[in-house]
Amino acid sequence: MSNRAPNPHGAARAWFGGIAIAMAIWFALYRQLQPVSRWLVAQLPIRPGSHLATSVEFFFYDTPKVLMLLTLVVFVMGVVRSFFSPERTRALLAGRREGVGNIAASMLGIVTPFCSCSAVPLFVGFVSAGVPLGVTFSFLISAPMVNEVALGLLFALVGWKVALTYLAFGLSIAILSGWIIGRLRLEGWLEPWVREVRAGEDPLDDGHRDWVERFEAGWEAVKEIVGKVWYWIIAGIAAGAFIHGYVPAGLLARIMGAGAWWSVPAAVMVGVPMYSNAAGIIPVVEALLGKGAALGTVLAFMMSVTALSMPEMIILRKVLSLRLIAVFAGVVALGILAVGYLFNALFS
Amino acid sequence: MKDVKVLGSGCKRCQTVEAMVRAAADDLGIPVALEKVTDYAEMAKFGILSTPGIVIDNKVVHAGGIPKEEDLRRWLQA
């Protein structure tokens, strides 16, 4: 997609036309997934209705389905993200008061693109440009926790109610945690050099991006993200397929059901050291919910996997003192626990 | 001699960008002094928010993600 057509209008038209055709093919294929996967399983020498058949059917159906959904979601998000560069986000947040600033920051955290290796430059850049510490944290918490790819997949696989509640509670945790950290006045706990950095002179002009460039950005995102996470997803679907076919429903309802009060903290403790891609977790979530696991417990698990990752904390150690990292992890973990219990109380 | 800095913590993308700069400069026959900057304080001085970043003759020309080949050539020739 890097070779440009001679005139930009022609190129834009080609993109719009190509997207329309691709969408038509996408929907036609998507509708055939269920019958085709049934047919495929029927061709295998497996007894219909057995544990194995149930697992294999889940796998055959979910693999193309999740990969197709992921491609669509990532493309759309890639285009949306081309509107929100980190530079623009910083300009929007600089000098914002706490409160409003925390809310804006956590929403921008969802759409602003940056990779985890940019967490430190971003953090320093925000703080040195006068974005309050608590507001910066709201941004840093919501970015991994409310993952836009996870949100899109949840919406498609588990339903809009779960997707919306995940969004609402993820945002609430980011807003509240950032606000609390801001109230605690912990600026002194930053590593000394961070406080001394002056904001660099206005670095880059964002420049105007036309639609061709935005679509290209979407396509780049597909190549990069789908290319990187597809094996996580297949592993996740395989785990989901096993749960779907072999784990008896009563078992999960007992261990991860709303009745087991300890299931929420247990889910968080299991989730934090796990470093997985949010996209790989969703098929597992889908299967767990189908077997009677409580929604709050499952969401707590998912959020702790994505929002509190060890590698990210190790990276942040370069700019934050250990005490500040501990406060950050503690506040976020408490928020996740609260969400877990609240959900189990609401949805059981 | 152009002074080129590639800013980044050493992730895969940063290495890709470094290789791209070297290849483009060789291709264009432009002599460059290429330096990798991995120090966060140094990056902060350039005001870079997302990595990899490219600085040519002390001017930030790019930040975040992998640049386009054609843009990279244009910056090197400027």
Coordinates of C-alpha atoms in Angstrom, one line a residue:
Chain A
M1 CA 0.0 0.0 0.0
S2 CA 3.0 2.3 -0.1
N3 CA 2.9 3.0 -3.8
R4 CA 0.9 6.2 -4.3
A5 CA -1.4 6.8 -7.2
P6 CA -0.4 9.8 -9.3
N7 CA -3.2 12.1 -8.0
P8 CA -4.5 12.0 -4.4
H9 CA -8.2 12.2 -5.4
G10 CA -7.8 9.1 -7.5
A11 CA -6.0 7.3 -4.6
A12 CA -8.7 8.3 -2.1
R13 CA -11.4 7.1 -4.5
A14 CA -9.5 3.8 -4.9
W15 CA -9.3 3.4 -1.1
F16 CA -13.1 4.1 -0.6
G17 CA -13.9 1.7 -3.4
G18 CA -11.5 -1.0 -2.1
I19 CA -12.9 -0.7 1.4
A20 CA -16.5 -1.0 0.2
I21 CA -15.6 -4.2 -1.8
A22 CA -13.6 -5.6 1.1
M23 CA -16.5 -5.0 3.6
A24 CA -18.9 -6.8 1.3
I25 CA -16.6 -9.8 1.1
W26 CA -16.0 -9.6 4.8
F27 CA -19.7 -9.8 5.7
A28 CA -20.4 -12.6 3.1
L29 CA -17.6 -14.7 4.6
Y30 CA -18.6 -14.0 8.1
R31 CA -22.1 -15.3 7.6
Q32 CA -20.7 -18.6 6.3
L33 CA -18.5 -19.3 9.3
Q34 CA -21.0 -21.2 11.4
P35 CA -22.2 -23.6 8.7
V36 CA -18.7 -24.1 7.3
S37 CA -17.2 -25.0 10.8
R38 CA -20.1 -27.4 11.5
W39 CA -19.6 -29.1 8.1
L40 CA -15.8 -29.3 8.7
V41 CA -16.3 -30.9 12.1
A42 CA -18.8 -33.4 10.6
Q43 CA -16.1 -34.5 8.2
L44 CA -13.8 -35.5 11.0
P45 CA -13.9 -39.0 12.6
I46 CA -15.1 -37.6 15.9
R47 CA -18.3 -38.7 17.7
P48 CA -20.8 -35.8 17.3
G49 CA -21.8 -34.3 20.6
S50 CA -18.6 -35.6 22.4
H51 CA -16.3 -33.3 24.5
L52 CA -13.8 -33.3 21.7
A53 CA -16.4 -32.4 19.0
T54 CA -17.6 -29.5 21.1
S55 CA -14.0 -28.3 21.6
V56 CA -13.1 -28.6 17.9
E57 CA -16.2 -26.9 16.8
F58 CA -15.5 -24.0 19.1
F59 CA -12.0 -23.8 17.7
F60 CA -12.9 -24.0 14.1
Y61 CA -15.6 -21.4 14.4
D62 CA -13.9 -19.0 16.7
T63 CA -10.5 -18.8 15.0
P64 CA -11.6 -17.3 11.7
K65 CA -14.3 -15.3 13.5
V66 CA -11.9 -13.6 16.0
L67 CA -9.2 -13.0 13.4
M68 CA -11.7 -11.4 11.0
L69 CA -13.2 -9.3 13.8
L70 CA -9.8 -8.3 15.0
T71 CA -8.7 -7.2 11.5
L72 CA -11.8 -5.0 11.2
V73 CA -11.5 -3.5 14.6
V74 CA -7.8 -2.8 14.3
F75 CA -8.3 -1.1 10.9
V76 CA -11.1 1.2 12.2
M77 CA -9.1 2.0 15.3
G78 CA -6.0 2.7 13.2
V79 CA -7.9 5.3 11.2
V80 CA -9.5 6.8 14.4
R81 CA -6.1 7.0 16.0
S82 CA -4.6 9.0 13.1
F83 CA -6.7 11.9 14.6
F84 CA -5.0 11.7 18.0
S85 CA -1.2 12.0 18.0
P86 CA 0.5 12.0 21.4
E87 CA 1.6 15.6 20.7
R88 CA -2.0 16.7 20.2
T89 CA -3.1 14.9 23.3
R90 CA -0.4 16.6 25.4
A91 CA -1.5 20.0 24.0
L92 CA -5.1 19.1 25.0
L93 CA -4.1 18.1 28.5
A94 CA -1.5 20.7 29.4
G95 CA -2.6 23.1 32.1
R96 CA -5.9 21.2 32.6
R97 CA -7.3 21.3 36.1
E98 CA -7.6 18.0 38.0
G99 CA -11.1 16.6 37.7
V100 CA -11.9 17.6 34.2
G101 CA -8.3 16.8 33.3
N102 CA -8.6 13.3 34.7
I103 CA -11.7 12.6 32.7
A104 CA -10.3 14.0 29.5
A105 CA -7.0 12.1 30.0
S106 CA -8.6 8.8 30.6
M107 CA -10.7 9.1 27.5
L108 CA -7.7 10.2 25.4
G109 CA -5.9 7.2 26.8
I110 CA -8.1 4.9 24.8
V111 CA -7.5 6.5 21.5
T112 CA -4.0 7.9 21.6
P113 CA -1.5 5.6 19.9
F114 CA 1.8 4.8 21.7
C115 CA 3.7 1.6 22.2
S116 CA 4.7 0.5 25.7
C117 CA 8.3 1.3 25.0
S118 CA 7.2 5.0 24.7
A119 CA 5.7 5.0 28.2
V120 CA 8.6 6.8 29.7
P121 CA 9.2 9.5 27.1
L122 CA 5.5 10.1 27.1
F123 CA 5.3 10.4 30.9
V124 CA 8.3 12.8 31.0
G125 CA 6.9 14.8 28.1
F126 CA 3.5 15.2 29.8
V127 CA 4.8 16.1 33.2
S128 CA 7.4 18.6 31.9
A129 CA 4.8 20.3 29.7
G130 CA 2.7 21.0 32.8
V131 CA 0.2 18.2 32.7
P132 CA -0.5 17.5 36.4
L133 CA 0.9 14.2 37.8
G134 CA -2.6 12.8 38.6
V135 CA -3.9 13.6 35.1
T136 CA -0.8 12.0 33.6
F137 CA -1.6 8.9 35.6
S138 CA -5.2 8.8 34.5
F139 CA -3.9 8.7 30.9
L140 CA -1.3 6.0 31.7
I141 CA -3.8 3.8 33.5
S142 CA -6.6 4.0 31.0
A143 CA -4.3 3.4 27.9
P144 CA -3.6 -0.3 28.7
M145 CA -6.7 -0.9 30.8
V146 CA -9.4 0.2 28.3
N147 CA -7.8 -1.4 25.3
E148 CA -9.7 -0.5 22.2
V149 CA -9.1 -3.8 20.5
A150 CA -10.3 -5.7 23.6
L151 CA -13.3 -3.4 23.7
G152 CA -14.2 -4.1 20.0
L153 CA -13.8 -7.9 20.5
L154 CA -15.9 -7.9 23.7
F155 CA -18.6 -6.0 21.9
A156 CA -18.6 -8.6 19.1
L157 CA -18.1 -11.8 21.0
V158 CA -19.7 -11.3 24.4
G159 CA -22.3 -8.5 23.8
W160 CA -22.7 -4.8 24.1
K161 CA -23.7 -4.8 27.8
V162 CA -20.4 -6.3 28.9
A163 CA -18.4 -4.1 26.5
L164 CA -20.1 -1.0 27.8
T165 CA -19.7 -1.9 31.4
Y166 CA -16.1 -2.7 30.8
L167 CA -15.6 0.7 29.2
A168 CA -17.5 2.6 31.9
F169 CA -15.7 0.9 34.8
G170 CA -12.3 1.0 33.1
L171 CA -12.7 4.7 32.7
S172 CA -13.9 5.2 36.3
I173 CA -10.8 3.4 37.6
A174 CA -8.5 5.5 35.5
I175 CA -10.3 8.8 36.5
L176 CA -10.5 7.9 40.2
S177 CA -7.0 6.4 40.6
G178 CA -5.4 9.4 38.8
W179 CA -7.4 11.8 40.9
I180 CA -6.4 10.1 44.1
I181 CA -2.7 10.0 43.1
G182 CA -3.0 13.7 42.2
R183 CA -4.5 14.5 45.7
L184 CA -1.7 12.7 47.4
R185 CA 0.7 15.3 46.0
L186 CA 3.5 12.8 45.2
E187 CA 5.4 15.0 42.8
G188 CA 8.4 14.7 45.2
W189 CA 8.5 11.0 44.6
L190 CA 9.5 11.3 40.9
E191 CA 13.1 10.5 40.1
P192 CA 15.0 13.8 40.5
W193 CA 16.0 14.2 36.9
V194 CA 12.4 14.1 35.7
R195 CA 11.6 17.2 37.7
E196 CA 14.6 19.1 36.2
V197 CA 13.6 18.4 32.6
R198 CA 12.2 21.5 30.8
A199 CA 9.6 20.9 28.2
G200 CA 11.4 20.5 24.9
E201 CA 10.6 23.3 22.4
D202 CA 7.5 22.5 20.4
P203 CA 8.8 19.4 18.6
L204 CA 6.8 18.5 15.5
D205 CA 4.2 20.1 13.5
D206 CA 1.5 17.4 13.2
G207 CA 0.9 18.3 9.6
H208 CA -2.2 17.8 7.7
R209 CA -3.1 14.2 7.0
D210 CA -5.5 13.4 4.2
W211 CA -7.8 10.4 4.0
V212 CA -5.3 8.3 2.0
E213 CA -2.8 8.7 4.8
R214 CA -5.4 7.8 7.4
F215 CA -6.4 4.7 5.6
E216 CA -2.8 3.8 5.2
A217 CA -2.4 4.2 8.9
G218 CA -5.3 1.8 9.4
W219 CA -3.7 -0.7 7.1
E220 CA -0.3 -0.4 8.8
A221 CA -2.0 -1.0 12.2
V222 CA -3.6 -4.2 10.8
K223 CA -0.2 -5.5 9.5
E224 CA 1.6 -4.7 12.7
I225 CA -1.0 -5.6 15.4
V226 CA -2.6 -8.6 13.7
G227 CA 0.8 -9.8 12.5
K228 CA 2.0 -9.7 16.1
V229 CA -0.9 -11.1 18.1
W230 CA -2.4 -13.8 15.9
Y231 CA -0.6 -16.6 17.7
W232 CA -1.6 -15.3 21.1
I233 CA -5.2 -15.3 19.8
I234 CA -5.0 -18.9 18.5
A235 CA -3.5 -19.9 21.9
G236 CA -6.3 -18.1 23.6
I237 CA -9.0 -19.8 21.5
A238 CA -7.4 -23.2 22.1
A239 CA -7.6 -22.6 25.8
G240 CA -11.2 -21.3 25.4
A241 CA -12.1 -24.4 23.3
F242 CA -10.7 -26.7 26.0
I243 CA -12.8 -24.9 28.7
H244 CA -15.8 -25.0 26.4
G245 CA -15.7 -28.7 25.7
Y246 CA -14.2 -30.3 28.8
V247 CA -14.7 -28.1 31.9
P248 CA -17.9 -29.0 33.7
A249 CA -20.2 -26.0 34.3
G250 CA -20.7 -26.6 38.0
L251 CA -16.9 -26.5 38.6
L252 CA -16.4 -23.0 37.3
A253 CA -19.6 -21.7 38.9
R254 CA -18.1 -23.0 42.2
I255 CA -14.6 -21.5 41.8
M256 CA -15.3 -18.4 39.8
G257 CA -19.0 -17.9 40.6
A258 CA -20.4 -14.9 42.3
G259 CA -20.9 -16.9 45.5
A260 CA -17.1 -17.4 46.0
W261 CA -16.0 -14.1 47.7
W262 CA -12.3 -14.9 47.3
S263 CA -12.6 -15.4 43.6
V264 CA -12.1 -11.7 42.8
P265 CA -8.8 -11.2 44.7
A266 CA -7.6 -14.6 43.4
A267 CA -8.3 -13.5 39.8
V268 CA -6.3 -10.3 40.3
M269 CA -3.4 -12.2 41.9
V270 CA -3.3 -14.7 39.0
G271 CA -3.7 -11.9 36.5
V272 CA -1.0 -9.4 37.4
P273 CA 2.1 -11.6 36.7
M274 CA 0.5 -12.8 33.5
Y275 CA 1.6 -10.8 30.5
S276 CA -0.7 -11.5 27.7
N277 CA -2.2 -9.5 25.0
A278 CA -5.7 -8.3 25.7
A279 CA -6.8 -9.8 22.4
G280 CA -5.7 -13.3 23.4
I281 CA -7.7 -13.1 26.7
I282 CA -11.0 -12.4 25.1
P283 CA -11.7 -15.9 23.7
V284 CA -10.9 -17.2 27.2
V285 CA -13.3 -14.7 28.7
E286 CA -16.0 -15.8 26.3
A287 CA -15.6 -19.5 27.3
L288 CA -15.4 -18.8 31.0
L289 CA -18.6 -16.7 30.9
G290 CA -20.3 -19.5 29.0
K291 CA -19.5 -21.9 31.8
G292 CA -21.0 -19.9 34.6
A293 CA -18.0 -17.8 35.8
A294 CA -19.2 -14.5 37.3
L295 CA -18.8 -11.4 35.2
G296 CA -17.1 -9.4 37.9
T297 CA -14.5 -12.1 38.5
V298 CA -13.7 -12.5 34.8
L299 CA -13.5 -8.7 34.2
A300 CA -11.2 -8.3 37.3
F301 CA -8.9 -11.0 35.8
M302 CA -8.9 -9.3 32.4
M303 CA -8.2 -5.8 33.8
S304 CA -5.4 -7.1 36.0
V305 CA -3.7 -8.8 33.1
T306 CA -3.8 -5.7 30.9
A307 CA -3.5 -2.8 33.3
L308 CA -1.0 -4.0 35.8
S309 CA 1.8 -5.6 33.9
M310 CA 5.2 -6.3 35.5
P311 CA 7.2 -5.3 32.3
E312 CA 5.5 -1.9 32.2
M313 CA 6.2 -1.2 35.9
I314 CA 9.9 -2.1 35.3
I315 CA 10.0 0.4 32.5
L316 CA 8.3 3.0 34.7
R317 CA 10.9 2.5 37.4
K318 CA 13.2 4.7 35.3
V319 CA 11.1 7.8 36.1
L320 CA 9.2 6.9 39.3
S321 CA 10.5 6.0 42.7
L322 CA 9.6 2.5 44.0
R323 CA 7.2 4.1 46.5
L324 CA 5.3 5.9 43.7
I325 CA 5.1 2.6 41.7
A326 CA 3.7 0.9 44.8
V327 CA 1.1 3.6 45.2
F328 CA 0.2 3.3 41.5
A329 CA -0.1 -0.5 41.6
G330 CA -2.0 -0.4 44.9
V331 CA -4.6 2.2 43.8
V332 CA -5.2 0.4 40.5
A333 CA -5.5 -3.0 42.2
L334 CA -8.0 -1.7 44.7
G335 CA -10.0 -0.2 41.9
I336 CA -10.1 -3.5 40.0
L337 CA -11.1 -5.4 43.2
A338 CA -13.9 -2.9 43.7
V339 CA -15.1 -3.4 40.1
G340 CA -15.0 -7.2 40.5
Y341 CA -17.2 -7.1 43.6
L342 CA -19.5 -4.5 42.3
F343 CA -20.2 -6.5 39.1
N344 CA -20.7 -9.7 40.9
A345 CA -23.2 -8.0 43.1
L346 CA -25.0 -6.3 40.2
F347 CA -25.1 -9.2 37.8
S348 CA -25.9 -12.2 39.9
Chain B
M1 CA 28.7 15.2 7.3
K2 CA 25.1 15.0 8.7
D3 CA 24.6 14.4 12.3
V4 CA 21.8 11.9 12.7
K5 CA 20.4 10.6 16.0
V6 CA 17.9 7.8 16.5
L7 CA 16.1 8.1 19.8
G8 CA 14.6 5.1 21.4
S9 CA 14.9 2.7 24.3
G10 CA 16.1 -0.1 22.1
C11 CA 12.9 -1.7 21.1
K12 CA 12.5 -3.5 17.8
R13 CA 11.1 -0.6 16.0
C14 CA 14.1 1.6 17.0
Q15 CA 16.5 -0.9 15.6
T16 CA 14.5 -1.0 12.4
V17 CA 14.6 2.7 12.1
E18 CA 18.3 2.8 12.7
A19 CA 18.9 0.2 9.9
M20 CA 16.6 2.3 7.6
V21 CA 18.6 5.5 8.2
R22 CA 21.8 3.7 7.5
A23 CA 20.5 2.1 4.3
A24 CA 18.9 5.3 3.0
A25 CA 22.1 7.3 3.7
D26 CA 24.3 4.7 1.9
D27 CA 21.9 4.7 -1.0
L28 CA 21.9 8.4 -1.4
G29 CA 25.7 8.6 -0.9
I30 CA 25.2 11.0 2.1
P31 CA 27.9 10.7 4.8
V32 CA 26.2 10.5 8.2
A33 CA 27.4 10.3 11.8
L34 CA 24.8 8.0 13.3
E35 CA 24.2 8.0 17.0
K36 CA 21.8 6.0 19.0
V37 CA 20.2 7.7 22.0
T38 CA 18.8 5.5 24.6
D39 CA 19.0 7.8 27.6
Y40 CA 15.6 9.0 28.6
A41 CA 16.8 12.3 29.9
E42 CA 18.5 13.0 26.6
M43 CA 15.3 12.1 24.8
A44 CA 13.3 14.4 27.0
K45 CA 15.5 17.3 26.1
F46 CA 14.5 16.9 22.5
G47 CA 10.9 16.9 23.6
I48 CA 10.1 13.6 22.0
L49 CA 6.9 12.0 23.2
S50 CA 6.9 8.7 21.4
T51 CA 9.7 6.6 20.1
P52 CA 11.5 5.9 17.8
G53 CA 12.4 9.5 17.0
I54 CA 14.9 10.9 14.5
V55 CA 16.9 14.0 15.0
I56 CA 19.0 15.4 12.1
D57 CA 21.5 18.2 12.8
N58 CA 19.8 18.8 16.2
K59 CA 16.4 19.2 14.7
V60 CA 13.6 16.7 15.4
V61 CA 12.2 15.5 12.1
H62 CA 10.2 12.5 13.2
A63 CA 8.6 10.9 16.4
G64 CA 6.6 7.8 16.9
G65 CA 6.5 4.8 14.6
I66 CA 8.4 3.8 11.5
P67 CA 8.8 6.7 9.0
K68 CA 8.1 6.4 5.3
E69 CA 11.0 5.6 3.1
E70 CA 10.4 8.7 0.9
D71 CA 10.1 11.0 3.9
L72 CA 13.4 9.7 5.3
R73 CA 15.2 10.4 2.0
R74 CA 13.7 13.9 1.9
W75 CA 14.9 14.7 5.5
L76 CA 18.4 13.3 4.7
Q77 CA 18.7 15.4 1.5
A78 CA 17.4 18.6 3.1

